[in-house]
Amino acid sequence: MRIPFLDLKASYLELKEELDAAYYRVMESGWFILGKEVEAFEREFADYCGVKHCVGVGNGLDALHLILRAMDIGPGDEVIVPANTYIATWLAVSHAGATPVPVEPDERTYNIDPNRIEEAITPRTRAIMPVHLYGQPADMDSVNEVASRHGLKVIEDAAQAHGARYKGRRVGGLGHAAGWSFYPGKNLGAFGDGGAVTTSDDALADRVRALRNYGSHVKYHNLYKGLNSRLDELQAAFLRVKLRKLDEWNERRRKIAALYLDRLSGLPGLILPYVPDWAEPVWHLFVVRHPRRNELQRHLEGEGIGTLIHYPVPPHKQPAYREMNDLHLPIAERIHCEVLSLPLGPAIQRSQADQVVAALQGFDKAADQKADNTLRVVRQV
Ligand SMILES: *Cc1c(COP(=O)(O)O)cnc(C)c1O
């Protein structure tokens, strides 16, 4: 049986009754934008993250962009971003009119290397935007330490890390503000687009609240040149249902990740995820590395196992950032050539994980066989 990379329909079916009830509740209320559901979700998610405020917005990219706008970060300013991330982190900075300045990752955790941040700071630097990549928290104490020494803001890109903990504390409250995405494939995913900002800064929350709604707190009074970027009532109602399941679903991911870590250790060439002792990741993705990544992906595909690459091209090599295409960031570039994400999600069964393990073990046997045959041919010649 084929194992898909991620089965989103299964997560609907598991919660069908509650999700359908949420749907009817909103439809019958006749109120679809900025109402009771969004307010309730904002309160529940703020509590979950251990912060004072949550502001629902249209998506994760807007969440990060609106934080920068609310901090008055824009043209002429620089924001330090990871070289190794999804491009949205960089785009948020560019849309605010500021310049993303990449810093290489730690090669073991794939997250921004705090030891390399200082050398990237200039008089124009205003903020650092660490990403909790693949669901694993960045080294926030070290990032915060550099930031406070230089008077910089810290904005967490928490789009892949709903529920993750750093030294026992939930991400999303570890800097000045955090941006979240509820894209369907995320650990806390809506059934469409959605996002949020979390912060304990009253003034910042207030500004984001206005900026997401045409720059207005009071209808037809516009304080800022804002956007229209709101979480809608339907998505908020769905997210409230799924938030109640988040810890349980993250626990399922943890079990599968533990199985992979145990059973895949020692396979030649395969590099498994490294988890520092202060990190409690939520395994948004289970990313392995292999020097023959493309071949491995083809082999798994042949065994009916869906994998994805996060990400095939780093932001500085994208046409969208052609002004940076000549930059050489060797660690990020090497990582992008070798990473492969294995199937992992709340719907994966143990037997399916076993099948993934067997297929990975089979890769080496298949490769040995090939090498053996080649050797035999060489000898015969
Ligand atoms: C998904 C994601 C985003 C963007 O979120 P959207 O809701 O898709 O706009 C930003 N940063 C990271 C690291 C992400 O994975």
CSV table of C-alpha atoms and ligand atoms in Angstrom, one decimal:
chain,number,residue,atom,x,y,z
A,1,MET,CA,0.0,0.0,0.0
A,2,ARG,CA,1.3,3.5,-0.9
A,3,ILE,CA,2.3,5.7,2.0
A,4,PRO,CA,1.6,9.3,1.2
A,5,PHE,CA,3.9,12.0,2.6
A,6,LEU,CA,1.0,13.5,4.5
A,7,ASP,CA,-2.6,12.6,4.7
A,8,LEU,CA,-4.7,15.7,5.3
A,9,LYS,CA,-8.1,14.0,4.7
A,10,ALA,CA,-7.4,11.6,7.5
A,11,SER,CA,-7.1,14.5,10.0
A,12,TYR,CA,-10.5,15.8,8.9
A,13,LEU,CA,-12.1,12.3,9.2
A,14,GLU,CA,-10.8,11.9,12.7
A,15,LEU,CA,-12.4,15.1,13.9
A,16,LYS,CA,-15.3,15.1,11.5
A,17,GLU,CA,-18.1,15.5,14.0
A,18,GLU,CA,-16.6,18.4,15.8
A,19,LEU,CA,-15.4,20.1,12.7
A,20,ASP,CA,-18.8,19.8,11.0
A,21,ALA,CA,-20.5,21.2,14.2
A,22,ALA,CA,-18.1,24.2,14.0
A,23,TYR,CA,-19.0,24.7,10.4
A,24,TYR,CA,-22.7,24.8,11.0
A,25,ARG,CA,-22.2,27.0,14.1
A,26,VAL,CA,-20.5,29.6,12.0
A,27,MET,CA,-22.7,29.3,8.9
A,28,GLU,CA,-25.8,29.7,11.1
A,29,SER,CA,-24.4,32.6,13.0
A,30,GLY,CA,-24.3,34.7,9.8
A,31,TRP,CA,-21.1,36.4,11.0
A,32,PHE,CA,-17.9,35.6,9.0
A,33,ILE,CA,-15.2,38.1,9.7
A,34,LEU,CA,-13.7,39.3,13.1
A,35,GLY,CA,-16.3,37.8,15.4
A,36,LYS,CA,-16.7,35.5,18.4
A,37,GLU,CA,-14.7,32.5,16.9
A,38,VAL,CA,-11.6,34.6,16.1
A,39,GLU,CA,-11.8,36.2,19.5
A,40,ALA,CA,-12.1,32.9,21.3
A,41,PHE,CA,-9.3,31.3,19.3
A,42,GLU,CA,-7.0,34.2,19.9
A,43,ARG,CA,-7.6,33.9,23.7
A,44,GLU,CA,-7.1,30.1,23.6
A,45,PHE,CA,-3.9,30.2,21.5
A,46,ALA,CA,-2.4,33.0,23.6
A,47,ASP,CA,-3.0,30.9,26.7
A,48,TYR,CA,-1.5,27.8,24.9
A,49,CYS,CA,1.6,29.7,24.0
A,50,GLY,CA,1.9,31.4,27.5
A,51,VAL,CA,1.7,35.0,26.1
A,52,LYS,CA,-0.7,37.9,26.7
A,53,HIS,CA,-1.9,38.4,23.1
A,54,CYS,CA,-2.7,36.6,20.0
A,55,VAL,CA,-3.9,38.4,16.8
A,56,GLY,CA,-5.3,36.2,14.0
A,57,VAL,CA,-4.2,37.2,10.5
A,58,GLY,CA,-4.6,35.9,7.0
A,59,ASN,CA,-1.5,33.7,6.8
A,60,GLY,CA,2.0,33.2,8.1
A,61,LEU,CA,3.8,35.5,5.6
A,62,ASP,CA,1.5,38.3,6.7
A,63,ALA,CA,2.0,37.6,10.4
A,64,LEU,CA,5.7,38.1,10.0
A,65,HIS,CA,5.3,41.1,7.7
A,66,LEU,CA,2.8,42.8,10.1
A,67,ILE,CA,5.1,42.3,13.0
A,68,LEU,CA,7.9,44.2,11.1
A,69,ARG,CA,5.5,46.9,10.1
A,70,ALA,CA,4.2,47.3,13.7
A,71,MET,CA,7.9,47.7,14.8
A,72,ASP,CA,8.4,50.4,12.2
A,73,ILE,CA,11.1,48.3,10.4
A,74,GLY,CA,11.2,49.2,6.8
A,75,PRO,CA,13.3,50.7,4.0
A,76,GLY,CA,17.0,51.2,4.9
A,77,ASP,CA,16.7,48.6,7.7
A,78,GLU,CA,18.3,45.1,7.8
A,79,VAL,CA,16.9,42.0,9.4
A,80,ILE,CA,19.0,38.9,10.1
A,81,VAL,CA,17.4,35.8,8.8
A,82,PRO,CA,18.5,32.1,8.5
A,83,ALA,CA,20.2,31.2,5.2
A,84,ASN,CA,18.4,27.9,5.6
A,85,THR,CA,14.6,28.4,5.7
A,86,TYR,CA,11.4,28.5,3.7
A,87,ILE,CA,11.5,31.7,1.5
A,88,ALA,CA,8.5,33.2,3.3
A,89,THR,CA,10.8,34.3,6.2
A,90,TRP,CA,12.8,36.4,3.7
A,91,LEU,CA,9.8,37.6,1.8
A,92,ALA,CA,8.2,39.1,5.0
A,93,VAL,CA,11.3,41.2,5.4
A,94,SER,CA,11.3,42.3,1.7
A,95,HIS,CA,7.6,43.1,1.7
A,96,ALA,CA,8.2,45.4,4.7
A,97,GLY,CA,10.8,47.2,2.5
A,98,ALA,CA,13.8,46.0,4.6
A,99,THR,CA,16.7,43.8,3.5
A,100,PRO,CA,17.1,40.2,4.7
A,101,VAL,CA,20.7,39.4,5.7
A,102,PRO,CA,21.3,35.7,5.8
A,103,VAL,CA,23.3,33.9,8.5
A,104,GLU,CA,24.4,30.3,8.0
A,105,PRO,CA,22.9,27.4,10.0
A,106,ASP,CA,24.4,25.2,12.6
A,107,GLU,CA,25.1,22.1,10.6
A,108,ARG,CA,23.7,19.7,13.2
A,109,THR,CA,20.4,21.4,14.0
A,110,TYR,CA,19.9,23.3,10.7
A,111,ASN,CA,18.8,26.3,12.7
A,112,ILE,CA,20.5,29.7,12.6
A,113,ASP,CA,24.0,29.5,14.2
A,114,PRO,CA,24.0,32.1,17.0
A,115,ASN,CA,27.8,32.3,16.8
A,116,ARG,CA,27.6,33.7,13.3
A,117,ILE,CA,25.0,36.4,14.0
A,118,GLU,CA,27.3,39.0,15.4
A,119,GLU,CA,29.5,39.3,12.3
A,120,ALA,CA,26.3,40.0,10.2
A,121,ILE,CA,25.2,42.9,12.4
A,122,THR,CA,25.7,46.4,10.9
A,123,PRO,CA,24.5,49.9,12.1
A,124,ARG,CA,21.3,49.2,10.0
A,125,THR,CA,20.4,46.0,11.7
A,126,ARG,CA,17.1,46.2,13.5
A,127,ALA,CA,16.0,42.7,14.2
A,128,ILE,CA,16.8,39.0,14.2
A,129,MET,CA,14.3,36.5,12.9
A,130,PRO,CA,15.1,33.0,14.0
A,131,VAL,CA,13.1,30.1,12.5
A,132,HIS,CA,12.2,27.0,14.5
A,133,LEU,CA,12.9,24.9,11.4
A,134,TYR,CA,11.3,21.5,11.0
A,135,GLY,CA,9.6,22.0,14.4
A,136,GLN,CA,12.8,22.2,16.4
A,137,PRO,CA,13.3,25.3,18.5
A,138,ALA,CA,16.3,27.6,17.6
A,139,ASP,CA,18.8,28.3,20.3
A,140,MET,CA,16.8,31.2,21.7
A,141,ASP,CA,18.9,32.1,24.8
A,142,SER,CA,21.9,32.7,22.6
A,143,VAL,CA,19.9,34.6,20.0
A,144,ASN,CA,18.3,36.8,22.7
A,145,GLU,CA,21.7,37.4,24.2
A,146,VAL,CA,23.2,38.8,21.0
A,147,ALA,CA,20.1,40.8,20.3
A,148,SER,CA,20.0,42.5,23.7
A,149,ARG,CA,23.7,43.3,23.5
A,150,HIS,CA,23.0,45.2,20.2
A,151,GLY,CA,19.5,46.5,21.0
A,152,LEU,CA,17.8,44.4,18.4
A,153,LYS,CA,14.2,43.0,18.3
A,154,VAL,CA,13.8,39.2,18.1
A,155,ILE,CA,10.9,37.9,16.0
A,156,GLU,CA,10.3,34.1,16.0
A,157,ASP,CA,9.2,32.5,12.8
A,158,ALA,CA,7.2,29.8,14.6
A,159,ALA,CA,5.3,28.6,11.5
A,160,GLN,CA,6.7,25.0,11.8
A,161,ALA,CA,6.7,24.6,15.6
A,162,HIS,CA,3.3,24.8,17.2
A,163,GLY,CA,3.7,23.4,20.7
A,164,ALA,CA,7.5,23.0,20.6
A,165,ARG,CA,9.4,23.8,23.8
A,166,TYR,CA,12.8,25.4,24.4
A,167,LYS,CA,14.2,24.6,27.9
A,168,GLY,CA,10.7,23.8,29.0
A,169,ARG,CA,9.1,27.0,27.6
A,170,ARG,CA,6.8,27.0,24.6
A,171,VAL,CA,8.0,28.8,21.5
A,172,GLY,CA,6.0,31.8,20.4
A,173,GLY,CA,6.8,33.7,23.6
A,174,LEU,CA,10.6,33.6,23.5
A,175,GLY,CA,11.2,36.8,21.7
A,176,HIS,CA,9.4,40.2,21.2
A,177,ALA,CA,6.8,38.6,18.9
A,178,ALA,CA,6.2,35.5,16.9
A,179,GLY,CA,4.6,34.8,13.6
A,180,TRP,CA,2.5,31.7,13.0
A,181,SER,CA,1.1,29.9,10.0
A,182,PHE,CA,-2.0,27.7,10.0
A,183,TYR,CA,-1.4,26.5,6.4
A,184,PRO,CA,-3.2,23.0,6.2
A,185,GLY,CA,0.1,21.0,6.4
A,186,LYS,CA,1.4,22.6,9.5
A,187,ASN,CA,1.2,20.9,12.9
A,188,LEU,CA,-1.8,23.2,13.7
A,189,GLY,CA,-3.4,23.6,10.3
A,190,ALA,CA,-6.6,25.2,9.1
A,191,PHE,CA,-8.7,24.1,6.1
A,192,GLY,CA,-7.4,27.0,4.1
A,193,ASP,CA,-5.0,29.8,4.9
A,194,GLY,CA,-4.6,31.3,8.3
A,195,GLY,CA,-2.0,32.8,10.6
A,196,ALA,CA,-1.4,34.6,13.8
A,197,VAL,CA,0.9,36.9,15.8
A,198,THR,CA,1.7,36.2,19.4
A,199,THR,CA,3.3,38.7,21.8
A,200,SER,CA,3.2,39.9,25.3
A,201,ASP,CA,3.8,43.5,24.2
A,202,ASP,CA,0.4,45.4,24.6
A,203,ALA,CA,1.3,48.2,22.2
A,204,LEU,CA,2.7,45.9,19.5
A,205,ALA,CA,-0.4,43.7,19.7
A,206,ASP,CA,-2.6,46.8,19.4
A,207,ARG,CA,-0.8,47.9,16.2
A,208,VAL,CA,-0.9,44.5,14.6
A,209,ARG,CA,-4.6,44.4,15.4
A,210,ALA,CA,-5.1,47.7,13.5
A,211,LEU,CA,-2.7,46.8,10.7
A,212,ARG,CA,-4.5,43.6,9.8
A,213,ASN,CA,-7.7,45.5,9.4
A,214,TYR,CA,-7.0,48.5,7.1
A,215,GLY,CA,-5.1,50.2,9.8
A,216,SER,CA,-8.2,50.8,11.8
A,217,HIS,CA,-9.4,50.0,15.3
A,218,VAL,CA,-12.7,51.8,14.8
A,219,LYS,CA,-14.6,51.3,11.6
A,220,TYR,CA,-13.9,54.1,9.1
A,221,HIS,CA,-11.1,55.7,11.2
A,222,ASN,CA,-7.8,54.7,9.7
A,223,LEU,CA,-4.7,55.3,11.8
A,224,TYR,CA,-2.2,53.5,9.5
A,225,LYS,CA,-2.0,52.4,5.9
A,226,GLY,CA,-3.0,48.9,6.9
A,227,LEU,CA,-3.7,45.7,5.0
A,228,ASN,CA,-6.6,43.4,4.8
A,229,SER,CA,-5.2,40.2,6.4
A,230,ARG,CA,-7.7,38.6,8.8
A,231,LEU,CA,-8.2,35.1,10.1
A,232,ASP,CA,-11.8,34.3,9.2
A,233,GLU,CA,-14.5,32.9,11.5
A,234,LEU,CA,-14.7,29.5,9.8
A,235,GLN,CA,-11.0,28.9,10.0
A,236,ALA,CA,-10.9,30.1,13.6
A,237,ALA,CA,-13.7,27.7,14.5
A,238,PHE,CA,-11.9,24.8,12.9
A,239,LEU,CA,-8.6,25.8,14.6
A,240,ARG,CA,-10.3,25.8,18.0
A,241,VAL,CA,-11.2,22.2,17.4
A,242,LYS,CA,-7.8,21.2,16.3
A,243,LEU,CA,-6.0,23.2,19.0
A,244,ARG,CA,-7.6,20.8,21.6
A,245,LYS,CA,-5.9,17.9,19.7
A,246,LEU,CA,-2.5,19.6,19.1
A,247,ASP,CA,-0.6,18.0,22.0
A,248,GLU,CA,-2.0,14.6,21.3
A,249,TRP,CA,-1.1,14.8,17.6
A,250,ASN,CA,2.3,16.1,18.4
A,251,GLU,CA,2.8,13.2,20.7
A,252,ARG,CA,2.0,10.8,17.9
A,253,ARG,CA,4.5,12.5,15.7
A,254,ARG,CA,7.1,12.1,18.5
A,255,LYS,CA,6.5,8.4,18.7
A,256,ILE,CA,7.0,7.9,15.0
A,257,ALA,CA,10.1,10.2,15.1
A,258,ALA,CA,11.5,8.1,18.0
A,259,LEU,CA,10.9,4.9,16.0
A,260,TYR,CA,12.7,6.4,13.0
A,261,LEU,CA,15.6,7.6,15.2
A,262,ASP,CA,16.0,4.2,16.8
A,263,ARG,CA,15.6,2.0,13.7
A,264,LEU,CA,17.4,4.1,11.2
A,265,SER,CA,20.5,4.7,13.2
A,266,GLY,CA,23.7,3.3,11.8
A,267,LEU,CA,22.6,3.1,8.1
A,268,PRO,CA,25.6,4.0,6.0
A,269,GLY,CA,25.6,7.6,4.7
A,270,LEU,CA,22.3,8.5,6.4
A,271,ILE,CA,22.4,11.5,8.8
A,272,LEU,CA,19.5,11.6,11.2
A,273,PRO,CA,18.1,14.7,12.9
A,274,TYR,CA,20.0,15.9,16.0
A,275,VAL,CA,18.1,17.0,19.0
A,276,PRO,CA,20.0,19.2,21.6
A,277,ASP,CA,19.0,18.3,25.2
A,278,TRP,CA,17.2,21.6,25.7
A,279,ALA,CA,14.9,21.1,22.7
A,280,GLU,CA,11.5,19.4,22.6
A,281,PRO,CA,10.7,19.4,18.9
A,282,VAL,CA,7.3,18.8,17.5
A,283,TRP,CA,8.6,17.1,14.3
A,284,HIS,CA,6.8,19.2,11.7
A,285,LEU,CA,9.2,17.4,9.4
A,286,PHE,CA,11.5,14.4,9.9
A,287,VAL,CA,14.5,15.4,7.7
A,288,VAL,CA,17.3,13.0,7.0
A,289,ARG,CA,20.4,13.7,4.9
A,290,HIS,CA,22.1,11.5,2.4
A,291,PRO,CA,25.0,12.2,0.0
A,292,ARG,CA,22.9,10.4,-2.8
A,293,ARG,CA,19.7,12.1,-1.9
A,294,ASN,CA,18.1,12.0,-5.3
A,295,GLU,CA,18.8,8.3,-5.8
A,296,LEU,CA,17.4,7.6,-2.3
A,297,GLN,CA,14.2,9.6,-3.1
A,298,ARG,CA,13.7,7.6,-6.4
A,299,HIS,CA,14.3,4.3,-4.5
A,300,LEU,CA,11.6,5.2,-1.9
A,301,GLU,CA,9.2,6.4,-4.6
A,302,GLY,CA,9.7,3.0,-6.2
A,303,GLU,CA,8.7,1.4,-2.9
A,304,GLY,CA,5.5,3.5,-2.8
A,305,ILE,CA,6.8,5.9,-0.2
A,306,GLY,CA,6.1,9.6,-0.7
A,307,THR,CA,8.9,12.0,0.4
A,308,LEU,CA,9.5,15.7,-0.1
A,309,ILE,CA,12.5,18.0,-0.1
A,310,HIS,CA,12.5,20.9,2.3
A,311,TYR,CA,13.9,22.8,0.5
A,312,PRO,CA,15.5,22.1,-2.9
A,313,VAL,CA,16.8,25.7,-3.5
A,314,PRO,CA,17.9,28.1,-0.8
A,315,PRO,CA,16.3,31.6,-0.9
A,316,HIS,CA,19.6,33.3,-2.0
A,317,LYS,CA,19.7,31.1,-5.1
A,318,GLN,CA,16.1,31.8,-6.1
A,319,PRO,CA,15.5,34.1,-9.1
A,320,ALA,CA,13.3,36.2,-6.7
A,321,TYR,CA,16.6,37.1,-4.9
A,322,ARG,CA,18.7,37.5,-8.1
A,323,GLU,CA,20.6,40.4,-6.4
A,324,MET,CA,22.0,37.8,-3.9
A,325,ASN,CA,22.5,34.9,-6.4
A,326,ASP,CA,26.3,35.3,-6.2
A,327,LEU,CA,26.4,35.0,-2.5
A,328,HIS,CA,28.2,31.8,-1.3
A,329,LEU,CA,26.7,30.2,1.7
A,330,PRO,CA,28.3,26.8,1.7
A,331,ILE,CA,26.6,25.2,4.7
A,332,ALA,CA,23.1,26.1,3.5
A,333,GLU,CA,23.9,25.1,0.0
A,334,ARG,CA,25.2,21.7,1.0
A,335,ILE,CA,22.2,21.0,3.2
A,336,HIS,CA,19.8,21.8,0.4
A,337,CYS,CA,21.5,19.1,-1.8
A,338,GLU,CA,21.2,16.4,0.8
A,339,VAL,CA,17.9,16.8,2.8
A,340,LEU,CA,14.9,14.5,2.4
A,341,SER,CA,11.7,14.6,4.5
A,342,LEU,CA,10.2,11.2,5.4
A,343,PRO,CA,6.5,10.6,5.8
A,344,LEU,CA,5.4,11.9,9.2
A,345,GLY,CA,2.1,13.1,10.5
A,346,PRO,CA,-0.6,12.4,13.1
A,347,ALA,CA,-2.3,9.8,10.8
A,348,ILE,CA,0.8,7.6,10.2
A,349,GLN,CA,0.5,4.1,11.6
A,350,ARG,CA,3.3,2.2,13.2
A,351,SER,CA,3.1,-0.4,10.5
A,352,GLN,CA,3.6,2.3,7.8
A,353,ALA,CA,6.6,3.7,9.7
A,354,ASP,CA,8.0,0.1,9.7
A,355,GLN,CA,7.5,0.0,6.0
A,356,VAL,CA,9.5,3.3,5.6
A,357,VAL,CA,12.3,1.9,7.7
A,358,ALA,CA,12.4,-1.3,5.7
A,359,ALA,CA,12.6,0.6,2.5
A,360,LEU,CA,15.5,2.7,3.7
A,361,GLN,CA,17.3,-0.4,4.8
A,362,GLY,CA,16.6,-1.8,1.4
A,363,PHE,CA,18.3,1.1,-0.3
A,364,ASP,CA,21.7,0.1,0.9
A,365,LYS,CA,21.1,-3.5,-0.1
A,366,ALA,CA,20.0,-2.4,-3.5
A,367,ALA,CA,23.0,-0.2,-3.8
A,368,ASP,CA,25.4,-2.9,-2.6
A,369,GLN,CA,24.0,-5.3,-5.1
A,370,LYS,CA,24.6,-2.8,-7.8
A,371,ALA,CA,28.2,-2.1,-6.7
A,372,ASP,CA,28.7,-5.9,-6.4
A,373,ASN,CA,27.5,-6.4,-10.0
A,374,THR,CA,29.7,-3.6,-11.2
A,375,LEU,CA,32.7,-5.2,-9.5
A,376,ARG,CA,32.0,-8.6,-11.0
A,377,VAL,CA,31.7,-7.0,-14.5
A,378,VAL,CA,35.0,-5.2,-13.9
A,379,ARG,CA,36.7,-8.4,-12.8
A,380,GLN,CA,35.4,-10.3,-15.8
A,381,VAL,CA,36.8,-7.7,-18.1
B,1,LIG,C1,4.7,28.0,6.2
B,1,LIG,C2,5.8,28.9,6.5
B,1,LIG,C3,5.6,30.3,6.4
B,1,LIG,C4,4.5,31.0,5.7
B,1,LIG,O1,3.3,30.6,6.1
B,1,LIG,P1,2.0,30.8,5.1
B,1,LIG,O2,0.8,30.7,6.0
B,1,LIG,O3,2.1,29.7,4.1
B,1,LIG,O4,2.1,32.2,4.5
B,1,LIG,C5,6.6,31.1,7.0
B,1,LIG,N1,7.8,30.6,7.5
B,1,LIG,C6,8.0,29.3,7.5
B,1,LIG,C7,9.2,28.8,8.1
B,1,LIG,C8,7.0,28.4,7.1
B,1,LIG,O5,7.2,27.1,7.1
